[in-house]
Amino acid sequence: MTMPDAERMRRWRMVLGSEADPESGTTLSGPDRAVDAALAALYDAERGEPGTKRSAGLGSSAPRVARWLGDIRQYFPSTVVQVMQRDAVERLGITRMLMEPELLNAVEPDVHLVSTLLALNEVMPEETKQTAREVVGRVVAELEARLAERTRAAVSGALDRAGRTGRPRHSDIDWDRTIRANLKHFSPTLGTIVPDRLVGYARRNHSVQRDVVLAIDQSGSMAESVVYASLFGAVLGSMRALRTSLVVFDTAVVDLTDELDDPVDVLFGTQLGGGTDINRAVAYCEQLITRPGETVMVLISDLYEGGIREELLRRARNLVESGVQLIALLALSDSGTPSYDADNAAALADLGVPTFACTPELFPDLMAAAIRRDDISAWAATNLAD
C-alpha cells in the first residue's frame, strides 16, 4: 500500500524539524507538536554550545531537563530513549543530568549510561553516588538475568565433558555416549550391544578444575567491554570449579578479584580513561598463573599499547608456550567493529593467540570452547562469521 502524501510529508517534517515548515506546508497536530518539541530541544540546539537554541533547547535548567526526560520516555520506546539520552550528553554536554539524584532517577538505564556514570565516578557528588549505584545495579541485574545462567550452563557443561573418563563407576556412566560409541558391537544373537568400552564422567569433586584470568583494559574506548567483562567475571567467580582472577588496567594495574562477589563493586572499582600499559598488566597476570596447562587467560583490549611492545609480545609467546590458553578480545560488546591496533593484533595472532572481537551473547560459548581446549581460531571463524 502506498503511503498517502500527507502522511509522508508529516514524517519528513518530523525528521527535518521546523526549518522545513515553509517547504512542507504541514501543520502538526497537538500530539505531534509535543513530540516535535522534545526532538527540537535536543537536535535543534547548536552543537558544542550547551543552552544555545534555534528552537526549544534544554539549556542548563534542571527542571527543564527533568521534564524533557519524562517527555521522551512517554513518546518513544526505551531503545530510542537510550539513544537520545546518549546524544544529549555528547551533543549538549548535559552531564548535569547525571550529577543530580532526581535527574539520574529519571533516565532509562543501559550499558552506555553505566559507562558514562563510571567515567564520572571520581567527580560525582556524594549525594548522587548512591543513586548511581542503584542505576548501575538495575542494569547489572538485567544483564545477569540475560547472560548469567547461560554462562554457568555452558561452562559447567564444558567442565563435565573435559572430565570424561574411560573407566567410570557405574553411577557415572554416560549411557547415551557409551551406546553410540559401541553400536558396532551389537550382537544379533544376544539382541543387545556388548560394550567394548565405557564412556562416563570422572567422579566430581570440589577441587578447582580450571583457572581463569580476565585482564580488562579500562581505557575510555573500552567502556562497554568493561561493563560486560566485569559481569562475566562475577559469574565465573561464583563457580567453585573455577579459580577466577579479575584484573583491570590502564597505566596501572588493579586486582579486583576480592570484589567478584558483587559486580557493582567491581564496576565502581574501575576508573575509565587514561593511558594503557598492556605489558605491565600481562606481567602482573603472569604472577597469578600457577598451572599453565589448566589456565585460560582472556586479555580484553583494543591493543593500543603505551608500554613496551616487544616485552608484551615476548610475554605472550612465553604464556602460549607454557600451555596457557591465551585469547585476546578486541572488544566484548554489541557496538559493531571496534577500533584497534591492527599491527599488534596481527603480531599476537602470529604467536598463536586468537585475536578477535566477541559479543556478550557468544562469550559463554567462547569460554566453554576454551575450557575444552578447542581450536579457538576455528571456533571464531565458525561462530563470528558475518
Tab-separated table of C-alpha atoms in Angstrom:
chain	number	residue	atom	x	y	z
A	1	MET	CA	0.000	0.000	0.000
A	2	THR	CA	1.385	3.410	-0.983
A	3	MET	CA	1.777	5.853	1.888
A	4	PRO	CA	-0.534	8.889	1.463
A	5	ASP	CA	1.270	12.108	0.549
A	6	ALA	CA	0.050	13.866	3.699
A	7	GLU	CA	1.499	11.176	5.961
A	8	ARG	CA	4.769	11.192	4.041
A	9	MET	CA	5.062	14.969	4.427
A	10	ARG	CA	4.228	14.715	8.142
A	11	ARG	CA	7.043	12.228	8.662
A	12	TRP	CA	9.542	14.322	6.717
A	13	ARG	CA	8.529	17.370	8.751
A	14	MET	CA	9.212	15.430	11.985
A	15	VAL	CA	12.615	14.387	10.664
A	16	LEU	CA	13.709	17.790	9.330
A	17	GLY	CA	12.296	19.993	12.095
A	18	SER	CA	10.683	23.406	11.991
A	19	GLU	CA	13.089	24.751	9.367
A	20	ALA	CA	11.195	22.626	6.855
A	21	ASP	CA	7.862	24.380	7.578
A	22	PRO	CA	7.921	26.718	4.562
A	23	GLU	CA	8.603	23.876	2.137
A	24	SER	CA	6.435	21.188	3.688
A	25	GLY	CA	3.304	23.239	4.252
A	26	THR	CA	2.491	20.744	7.012
A	27	THR	CA	0.691	21.683	10.204
A	28	LEU	CA	1.438	19.383	13.129
A	29	SER	CA	-1.327	18.153	15.395
A	30	GLY	CA	-1.222	18.572	19.179
A	31	PRO	CA	0.454	15.212	19.937
A	32	ASP	CA	2.903	15.682	17.039
A	33	ARG	CA	3.811	19.173	18.290
A	34	ALA	CA	4.731	17.718	21.689
A	35	VAL	CA	6.945	15.056	20.111
A	36	ASP	CA	8.496	17.662	17.803
A	37	ALA	CA	9.296	19.907	20.779
A	38	ALA	CA	11.100	17.024	22.554
A	39	LEU	CA	13.174	16.346	19.438
A	40	ALA	CA	13.860	20.042	18.831
A	41	ALA	CA	15.092	20.545	22.384
A	42	LEU	CA	17.924	18.148	21.602
A	43	TYR	CA	18.539	18.176	17.873
A	44	ASP	CA	17.829	21.829	17.012
A	45	ALA	CA	20.414	23.136	19.514
A	46	GLU	CA	23.746	24.235	18.121
A	47	ARG	CA	26.383	21.536	18.519
A	48	GLY	CA	29.025	22.354	21.110
A	49	GLU	CA	27.130	25.245	22.688
A	50	PRO	CA	25.085	23.962	25.629
A	51	GLY	CA	21.945	26.009	26.089
A	52	THR	CA	22.151	27.735	22.699
A	53	LYS	CA	18.979	27.094	20.782
A	54	ARG	CA	17.328	27.645	17.466
A	55	SER	CA	14.163	26.174	18.896
A	56	ALA	CA	13.258	24.913	22.367
A	57	GLY	CA	16.659	23.909	23.739
A	58	LEU	CA	17.391	22.224	27.057
A	59	GLY	CA	19.558	24.972	28.468
A	60	SER	CA	21.009	24.384	31.908
A	61	SER	CA	17.760	24.225	33.866
A	62	ALA	CA	17.456	21.053	35.960
A	63	PRO	CA	13.627	21.190	35.981
A	64	ARG	CA	13.588	21.576	32.200
A	65	VAL	CA	15.927	18.594	31.767
A	66	ALA	CA	13.777	16.534	34.153
A	67	ARG	CA	10.629	17.363	32.189
A	68	TRP	CA	12.362	16.530	28.919
A	69	LEU	CA	13.498	13.152	30.276
A	70	GLY	CA	9.927	12.394	31.272
A	71	ASP	CA	8.603	13.506	27.882
A	72	ILE	CA	10.898	11.318	25.809
A	73	ARG	CA	10.070	8.286	27.975
A	74	GLN	CA	6.403	8.982	27.215
A	75	TYR	CA	6.797	9.488	23.462
A	76	PHE	CA	9.456	6.955	22.447
A	77	PRO	CA	10.348	3.287	23.119
A	78	SER	CA	13.191	2.628	25.579
A	79	THR	CA	15.739	1.858	22.837
A	80	VAL	CA	15.142	5.294	21.285
A	81	VAL	CA	15.190	6.956	24.732
A	82	GLN	CA	18.634	5.489	25.382
A	83	VAL	CA	19.950	6.887	22.094
A	84	MET	CA	18.501	10.352	22.833
A	85	GLN	CA	19.979	10.394	26.345
A	86	ARG	CA	23.378	9.487	24.941
A	87	ASP	CA	23.070	12.187	22.286
A	88	ALA	CA	22.109	14.730	24.958
A	89	VAL	CA	25.310	14.043	26.865
A	90	GLU	CA	27.511	14.036	23.745
A	91	ARG	CA	25.918	16.940	21.804
A	92	LEU	CA	24.947	19.306	24.584
A	93	GLY	CA	27.279	18.296	27.391
A	94	ILE	CA	24.391	17.809	29.803
A	95	THR	CA	26.402	15.874	32.337
A	96	ARG	CA	24.352	17.705	34.947
A	97	MET	CA	21.529	15.257	34.407
A	98	LEU	CA	23.899	12.547	35.633
A	99	MET	CA	25.092	14.560	38.620
A	100	GLU	CA	21.808	15.121	40.423
A	101	PRO	CA	19.869	12.241	42.039
A	102	GLU	CA	16.432	13.410	40.892
A	103	LEU	CA	17.567	13.630	37.288
A	104	LEU	CA	19.503	10.380	37.408
A	105	ASN	CA	16.384	8.610	38.647
A	106	ALA	CA	14.545	9.785	35.522
A	107	VAL	CA	16.897	8.310	32.928
A	108	GLU	CA	16.468	4.988	31.138
A	109	PRO	CA	19.383	2.819	32.321
A	110	ASP	CA	21.508	0.919	29.799
A	111	VAL	CA	25.114	-0.192	29.297
A	112	HIS	CA	26.137	3.140	27.751
A	113	LEU	CA	24.722	5.069	30.687
A	114	VAL	CA	26.633	2.811	33.089
A	115	SER	CA	29.829	3.541	31.145
A	116	THR	CA	29.202	7.284	31.475
A	117	LEU	CA	28.499	7.029	35.205
A	118	LEU	CA	31.702	5.075	35.766
A	119	ALA	CA	33.672	7.729	33.876
A	120	LEU	CA	32.130	10.419	36.137
A	121	ASN	CA	32.593	8.425	39.335
A	122	GLU	CA	35.520	10.454	40.659
A	123	VAL	CA	33.768	13.823	40.200
A	124	MET	CA	30.270	12.746	41.147
A	125	PRO	CA	28.814	14.411	44.275
A	126	GLU	CA	28.456	12.104	47.266
A	127	GLU	CA	24.682	12.560	47.340
A	128	THR	CA	24.489	11.228	43.763
A	129	LYS	CA	26.726	8.190	44.180
A	130	GLN	CA	24.129	6.032	45.912
A	131	THR	CA	21.615	6.795	43.174
A	132	ALA	CA	24.277	5.984	40.586
A	133	ARG	CA	24.937	2.634	42.282
A	134	GLU	CA	21.215	1.871	42.161
A	135	VAL	CA	21.065	2.698	38.453
A	136	VAL	CA	24.149	0.560	37.765
A	137	GLY	CA	22.648	-2.212	39.893
A	138	ARG	CA	19.488	-2.228	37.760
A	139	VAL	CA	21.497	-2.618	34.565
A	140	VAL	CA	23.676	-5.346	36.091
A	141	ALA	CA	20.567	-7.234	37.254
A	142	GLU	CA	19.111	-7.096	33.740
A	143	LEU	CA	22.363	-8.348	32.221
A	144	GLU	CA	22.633	-11.131	34.797
A	145	ALA	CA	19.104	-12.286	34.033
A	146	ARG	CA	20.027	-12.440	30.356
A	147	LEU	CA	23.539	-13.882	30.486
A	148	ALA	CA	24.458	-15.404	33.850
A	149	GLU	CA	22.578	-18.704	33.744
A	150	ARG	CA	23.621	-19.336	30.165
A	151	THR	CA	27.245	-18.746	31.126
A	152	ARG	CA	27.074	-21.144	34.066
A	153	ALA	CA	25.392	-23.813	31.936
A	154	ALA	CA	27.886	-23.537	29.082
A	155	VAL	CA	30.942	-23.549	31.329
A	156	SER	CA	29.641	-26.340	33.580
A	157	GLY	CA	28.905	-28.475	30.538
A	158	ALA	CA	32.416	-27.879	29.223
A	159	LEU	CA	33.936	-28.828	32.583
A	160	ASP	CA	31.867	-32.013	32.682
A	161	ARG	CA	32.937	-33.013	29.184
A	162	ALA	CA	36.554	-32.191	29.962
A	163	GLY	CA	36.295	-34.587	32.907
A	164	ARG	CA	35.166	-37.666	30.944
A	165	THR	CA	36.869	-40.932	31.746
A	166	GLY	CA	37.071	-44.349	30.110
A	167	ARG	CA	36.830	-46.130	33.460
A	168	PRO	CA	33.748	-44.653	35.130
A	169	ARG	CA	31.951	-46.037	38.126
A	170	HIS	CA	28.524	-47.445	37.334
A	171	SER	CA	26.741	-44.327	38.608
A	172	ASP	CA	28.954	-42.096	36.446
A	173	ILE	CA	28.410	-43.884	33.099
A	174	ASP	CA	27.201	-41.651	30.273
A	175	TRP	CA	24.856	-44.229	28.740
A	176	ASP	CA	23.987	-42.193	25.665
A	177	ARG	CA	27.610	-41.770	24.615
A	178	THR	CA	28.505	-45.322	25.644
A	179	ILE	CA	25.780	-46.755	23.378
A	180	ARG	CA	26.776	-44.569	20.454
A	181	ALA	CA	30.442	-45.490	20.895
A	182	ASN	CA	29.626	-49.225	20.828
A	183	LEU	CA	26.987	-49.541	18.089
A	184	LYS	CA	29.378	-51.647	16.003
A	185	HIS	CA	29.441	-54.186	18.815
A	186	PHE	CA	25.749	-55.072	18.508
A	187	SER	CA	25.224	-58.842	18.959
A	188	PRO	CA	22.340	-60.272	16.875
A	189	THR	CA	22.435	-63.420	18.965
A	190	LEU	CA	22.016	-61.584	22.252
A	191	GLY	CA	19.903	-58.844	20.749
A	192	THR	CA	21.888	-56.171	22.525
A	193	ILE	CA	25.108	-54.199	22.446
A	194	VAL	CA	28.169	-55.719	24.059
A	195	PRO	CA	30.161	-52.622	25.038
A	196	ASP	CA	33.836	-52.689	24.277
A	197	ARG	CA	34.430	-49.538	26.329
A	198	LEU	CA	32.508	-47.350	28.722
A	199	VAL	CA	32.233	-43.578	28.492
A	200	GLY	CA	31.453	-41.628	31.619
A	201	TYR	CA	32.184	-38.650	33.797
A	202	ALA	CA	35.085	-38.541	36.169
A	203	ARG	CA	33.785	-38.534	39.739
A	204	ARG	CA	33.094	-34.952	40.659
A	205	ASN	CA	34.908	-33.330	43.497
A	206	HIS	CA	35.188	-29.856	44.903
A	207	SER	CA	38.675	-29.170	43.552
A	208	VAL	CA	39.348	-26.351	41.120
A	209	GLN	CA	39.406	-27.715	37.577
A	210	ARG	CA	40.394	-24.600	35.656
A	211	ASP	CA	41.988	-21.238	36.399
A	212	VAL	CA	40.581	-18.205	34.578
A	213	VAL	CA	42.338	-14.836	34.387
A	214	LEU	CA	40.432	-11.884	32.927
A	215	ALA	CA	42.605	-8.850	32.158
A	216	ILE	CA	40.478	-5.838	31.202
A	217	ASP	CA	41.717	-2.658	29.554
A	218	GLN	CA	39.840	0.208	31.253
A	219	SER	CA	40.820	2.951	28.825
A	220	GLY	CA	37.880	5.113	27.780
A	221	SER	CA	37.345	3.389	24.429
A	222	MET	CA	36.774	0.052	26.197
A	223	ALA	CA	33.957	1.277	28.467
A	224	GLU	CA	31.237	-1.083	27.244
A	225	SER	CA	33.625	-4.034	27.328
A	226	VAL	CA	34.500	-3.231	30.951
A	227	VAL	CA	30.825	-3.468	31.932
A	228	TYR	CA	30.272	-6.842	30.294
A	229	ALA	CA	33.631	-8.298	31.330
A	230	SER	CA	33.051	-7.327	34.965
A	231	LEU	CA	29.692	-9.077	34.932
A	232	PHE	CA	31.134	-12.228	33.394
A	233	GLY	CA	33.992	-12.116	35.889
A	234	ALA	CA	31.483	-12.118	38.758
A	235	VAL	CA	29.542	-15.023	37.216
A	236	LEU	CA	32.678	-17.114	36.658
A	237	GLY	CA	33.905	-16.197	40.123
A	238	SER	CA	30.769	-17.743	41.619
A	239	MET	CA	31.620	-21.184	40.188
A	240	ARG	CA	33.561	-23.400	42.599
A	241	ALA	CA	35.168	-25.414	39.808
A	242	LEU	CA	36.932	-22.279	38.570
A	243	ARG	CA	39.549	-20.088	40.200
A	244	THR	CA	38.819	-16.702	38.628
A	245	SER	CA	41.029	-13.619	38.823
A	246	LEU	CA	39.907	-10.217	37.561
A	247	VAL	CA	42.491	-7.569	36.744
A	248	VAL	CA	41.797	-4.105	35.299
A	249	PHE	CA	44.471	-1.830	33.941
A	250	ASP	CA	45.386	1.414	32.252
A	251	THR	CA	48.925	2.595	33.019
A	252	ALA	CA	48.482	0.991	36.449
A	253	VAL	CA	47.153	-2.440	37.384
A	254	VAL	CA	44.371	-3.112	39.897
A	255	ASP	CA	43.397	-6.600	41.067
A	256	LEU	CA	39.641	-6.688	41.728
A	257	THR	CA	39.408	-10.422	42.440
A	258	ASP	CA	38.313	-9.808	46.027
A	259	GLU	CA	35.300	-7.830	44.746
A	260	LEU	CA	33.983	-10.565	42.457
A	261	ASP	CA	31.051	-11.418	44.707
A	262	ASP	CA	29.459	-8.075	43.754
A	263	PRO	CA	29.716	-6.923	40.120
A	264	VAL	CA	28.560	-3.415	41.079
A	265	ASP	CA	31.559	-3.121	43.420
A	266	VAL	CA	33.766	-4.369	40.599
A	267	LEU	CA	32.453	-1.692	38.251
A	268	PHE	CA	32.920	1.094	40.769
A	269	GLY	CA	36.437	-0.203	41.328
A	270	THR	CA	37.321	0.633	37.735
A	271	GLN	CA	38.451	4.041	36.557
A	272	LEU	CA	37.674	4.583	32.897
A	273	GLY	CA	40.074	6.681	30.874
A	274	GLY	CA	43.804	7.261	30.915
A	275	GLY	CA	46.625	5.594	29.023
A	276	THR	CA	47.351	1.919	28.528
A	277	ASP	CA	50.256	-0.304	29.567
A	278	ILE	CA	49.272	-3.787	28.436
A	279	ASN	CA	52.741	-5.176	29.048
A	280	ARG	CA	52.576	-4.240	32.717
A	281	ALA	CA	49.156	-5.883	33.049
A	282	VAL	CA	50.306	-9.113	31.403
A	283	ALA	CA	53.388	-9.131	33.634
A	284	TYR	CA	51.125	-8.963	36.688
A	285	CYS	CA	48.878	-11.726	35.337
A	286	GLU	CA	51.913	-13.973	34.805
A	287	GLN	CA	52.367	-13.983	38.581
A	288	LEU	CA	48.823	-15.306	39.061
A	289	ILE	CA	49.353	-18.342	36.843
A	290	THR	CA	50.492	-21.443	38.715
A	291	ARG	CA	49.016	-24.138	36.434
A	292	PRO	CA	49.630	-23.050	32.842
A	293	GLY	CA	48.086	-26.152	31.280
A	294	GLU	CA	44.854	-25.602	33.216
A	295	THR	CA	44.629	-21.828	32.710
A	296	VAL	CA	42.511	-19.733	30.356
A	297	MET	CA	43.616	-16.102	30.160
A	298	VAL	CA	41.441	-13.585	28.331
A	299	LEU	CA	43.003	-10.207	27.515
A	300	ILE	CA	40.263	-7.709	26.652
A	301	SER	CA	41.877	-4.697	24.992
A	302	ASP	CA	41.982	-2.651	21.802
A	303	LEU	CA	45.756	-3.347	21.905
A	304	TYR	CA	46.853	0.287	21.642
A	305	GLU	CA	49.992	-0.217	23.686
A	306	GLY	CA	51.581	2.613	25.625
A	307	GLY	CA	54.096	0.296	27.271
A	308	ILE	CA	56.925	-1.761	25.814
A	309	ARG	CA	55.567	-3.618	22.793
A	310	GLU	CA	58.485	-6.040	22.454
A	311	GLU	CA	58.114	-7.089	26.089
A	312	LEU	CA	54.382	-7.604	25.627
A	313	LEU	CA	54.910	-9.912	22.654
A	314	ARG	CA	57.662	-11.809	24.483
A	315	ARG	CA	55.369	-12.404	27.464
A	316	ALA	CA	52.545	-13.528	25.178
A	317	ARG	CA	54.852	-16.005	23.471
A	318	ASN	CA	56.008	-17.393	26.824
A	319	LEU	CA	52.423	-17.829	28.029
A	320	VAL	CA	51.406	-19.710	24.887
A	321	GLU	CA	54.488	-21.928	25.012
A	322	SER	CA	53.862	-22.722	28.683
A	323	GLY	CA	50.412	-24.120	27.823
A	324	VAL	CA	48.178	-21.192	28.780
A	325	GLN	CA	45.091	-20.836	26.591
A	326	LEU	CA	45.591	-17.114	25.834
A	327	ILE	CA	42.854	-15.232	23.966
A	328	ALA	CA	42.816	-11.541	23.009
A	329	LEU	CA	39.379	-9.950	22.656
A	330	LEU	CA	39.448	-6.623	20.841
A	331	ALA	CA	36.025	-5.847	22.295
A	332	LEU	CA	33.340	-7.543	24.356
A	333	SER	CA	30.326	-5.541	23.254
A	334	ASP	CA	27.436	-5.166	20.818
A	335	SER	CA	28.768	-1.952	19.288
A	336	GLY	CA	29.987	-3.322	15.978
A	337	THR	CA	33.512	-3.383	14.593
A	338	PRO	CA	35.897	-1.911	17.181
A	339	SER	CA	38.872	0.365	16.627
A	340	TYR	CA	42.090	-1.478	17.479
A	341	ASP	CA	45.808	-1.649	16.759
A	342	ALA	CA	45.930	-3.923	13.720
A	343	ASP	CA	49.713	-4.423	13.898
A	344	ASN	CA	49.608	-5.684	17.483
A	345	ALA	CA	46.581	-7.851	16.716
A	346	ALA	CA	48.421	-9.450	13.794
A	347	ALA	CA	51.571	-9.938	15.872
A	348	LEU	CA	49.625	-11.731	18.614
A	349	ALA	CA	47.837	-13.896	16.063
A	350	ASP	CA	51.220	-14.901	14.612
A	351	LEU	CA	52.210	-16.075	18.099
A	352	GLY	CA	49.196	-18.366	18.267
A	353	VAL	CA	46.953	-16.013	20.262
A	354	PRO	CA	43.423	-15.991	18.783
A	355	THR	CA	42.532	-12.304	18.382
A	356	PHE	CA	39.030	-11.069	17.546
A	357	ALA	CA	36.033	-9.157	18.896
A	358	CYS	CA	33.186	-11.003	20.584
A	359	THR	CA	29.603	-10.156	21.513
A	360	PRO	CA	28.340	-10.750	25.069
A	361	GLU	CA	25.867	-13.341	23.763
A	362	LEU	CA	28.707	-15.504	22.400
A	363	PHE	CA	31.118	-15.118	25.312
A	364	PRO	CA	29.678	-18.101	27.286
A	365	ASP	CA	30.250	-20.376	24.293
A	366	LEU	CA	33.740	-18.961	23.837
A	367	MET	CA	34.646	-19.751	27.457
A	368	ALA	CA	33.213	-23.256	27.095
A	369	ALA	CA	35.311	-23.836	23.985
A	370	ALA	CA	38.431	-22.550	25.755
A	371	ILE	CA	37.856	-24.819	28.757
A	372	ARG	CA	37.512	-27.798	26.411
A	373	ARG	CA	40.747	-26.585	24.776
A	374	ASP	CA	39.095	-26.423	21.367
A	375	ASP	CA	40.794	-24.627	18.487
A	376	ILE	CA	39.642	-21.086	19.319
A	377	SER	CA	40.629	-19.630	15.962
A	378	ALA	CA	38.463	-22.241	14.243
A	379	TRP	CA	35.664	-21.549	16.735
A	380	ALA	CA	35.835	-17.824	15.943
A	381	ALA	CA	35.841	-18.454	12.181
A	382	THR	CA	32.691	-20.556	12.544
A	383	ASN	CA	30.762	-18.554	15.111
A	384	LEU	CA	31.732	-14.983	14.307
A	385	ALA	CA	31.376	-15.141	10.545
A	386	ASP	CA	29.028	-12.491	9.131
